[in-house]
XYZ file of C-alpha atoms in Angstrom:
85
model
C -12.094 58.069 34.553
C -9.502 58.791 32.331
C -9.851 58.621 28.577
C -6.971 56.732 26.490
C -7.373 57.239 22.542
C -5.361 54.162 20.329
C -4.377 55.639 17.032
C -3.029 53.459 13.914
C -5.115 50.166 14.541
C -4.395 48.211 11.363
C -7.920 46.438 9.961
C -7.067 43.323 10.983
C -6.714 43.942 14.488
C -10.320 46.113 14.618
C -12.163 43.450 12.384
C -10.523 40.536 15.087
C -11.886 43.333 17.559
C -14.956 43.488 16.582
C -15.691 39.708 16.124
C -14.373 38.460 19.817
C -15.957 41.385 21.176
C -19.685 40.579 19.148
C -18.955 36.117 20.261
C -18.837 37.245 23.526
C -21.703 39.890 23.692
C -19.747 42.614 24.995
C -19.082 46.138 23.448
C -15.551 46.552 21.947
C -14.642 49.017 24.546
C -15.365 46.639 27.185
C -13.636 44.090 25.751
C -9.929 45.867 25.388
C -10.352 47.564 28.960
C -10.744 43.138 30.031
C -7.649 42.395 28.364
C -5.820 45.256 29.481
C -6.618 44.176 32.932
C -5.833 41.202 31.649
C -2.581 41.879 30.366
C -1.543 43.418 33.304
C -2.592 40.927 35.678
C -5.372 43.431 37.588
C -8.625 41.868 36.335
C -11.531 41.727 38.710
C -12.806 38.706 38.008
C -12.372 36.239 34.990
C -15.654 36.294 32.566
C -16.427 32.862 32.256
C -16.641 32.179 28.213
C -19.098 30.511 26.139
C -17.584 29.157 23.082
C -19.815 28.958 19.636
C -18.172 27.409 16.858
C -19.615 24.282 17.286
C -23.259 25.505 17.573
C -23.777 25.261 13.886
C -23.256 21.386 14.650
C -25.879 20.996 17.011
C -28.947 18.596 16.283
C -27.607 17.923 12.540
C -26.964 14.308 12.660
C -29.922 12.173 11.669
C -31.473 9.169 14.397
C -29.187 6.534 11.972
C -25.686 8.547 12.685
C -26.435 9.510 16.453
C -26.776 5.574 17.036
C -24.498 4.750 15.091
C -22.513 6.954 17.230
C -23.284 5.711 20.778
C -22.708 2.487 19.811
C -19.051 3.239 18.814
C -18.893 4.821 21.873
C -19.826 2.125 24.508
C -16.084 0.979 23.721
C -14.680 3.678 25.085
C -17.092 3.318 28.320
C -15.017 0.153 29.412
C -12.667 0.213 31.972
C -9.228 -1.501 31.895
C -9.006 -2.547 35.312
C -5.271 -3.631 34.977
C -4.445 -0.510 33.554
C -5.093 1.006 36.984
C -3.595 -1.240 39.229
């Protein structure tokens, strides 16, 4: 394989880099050879993404505010029959 060397990267773009490359477990290297393949429309297969920004979130609400929560949800959980006729 051929070797391709990318000179005058500005910070931003190596931090940004860096940070999808560590949220999606890959190696930086790996991760500009996907969107190369990307970009060019010649990737194998597409890497199916898990998304954390939201795991922070995760068990933080207290018994009171999860039921308070389902029960403003059962509204949306009806069905407007006339709506689809």
């Amino acid at each position: 394989m051929t070797n391709i060397h990318l000179r005058r990267l500005d910070e931003k773009l190596i931090f940004q880099l860096k940070q999808t490359a560590s949220s999606q477990n890959i190696s930086v290297n790996t991760l500009i050879l996907n969107l190369i393949a990307q970009g060019l429309g010649v990737e194998k297969s597409p890497r199916k993404l898990t998304h954390h920004e939201l795991d922070k979130l995760a068990g933080t609400w207290t018994a009171k505010e999860a039921e308070t929560f389902m029960k403003t949800m059962t509204d949306f959980e009806q069905i407007d029959k006339e709506l689809w006729k």
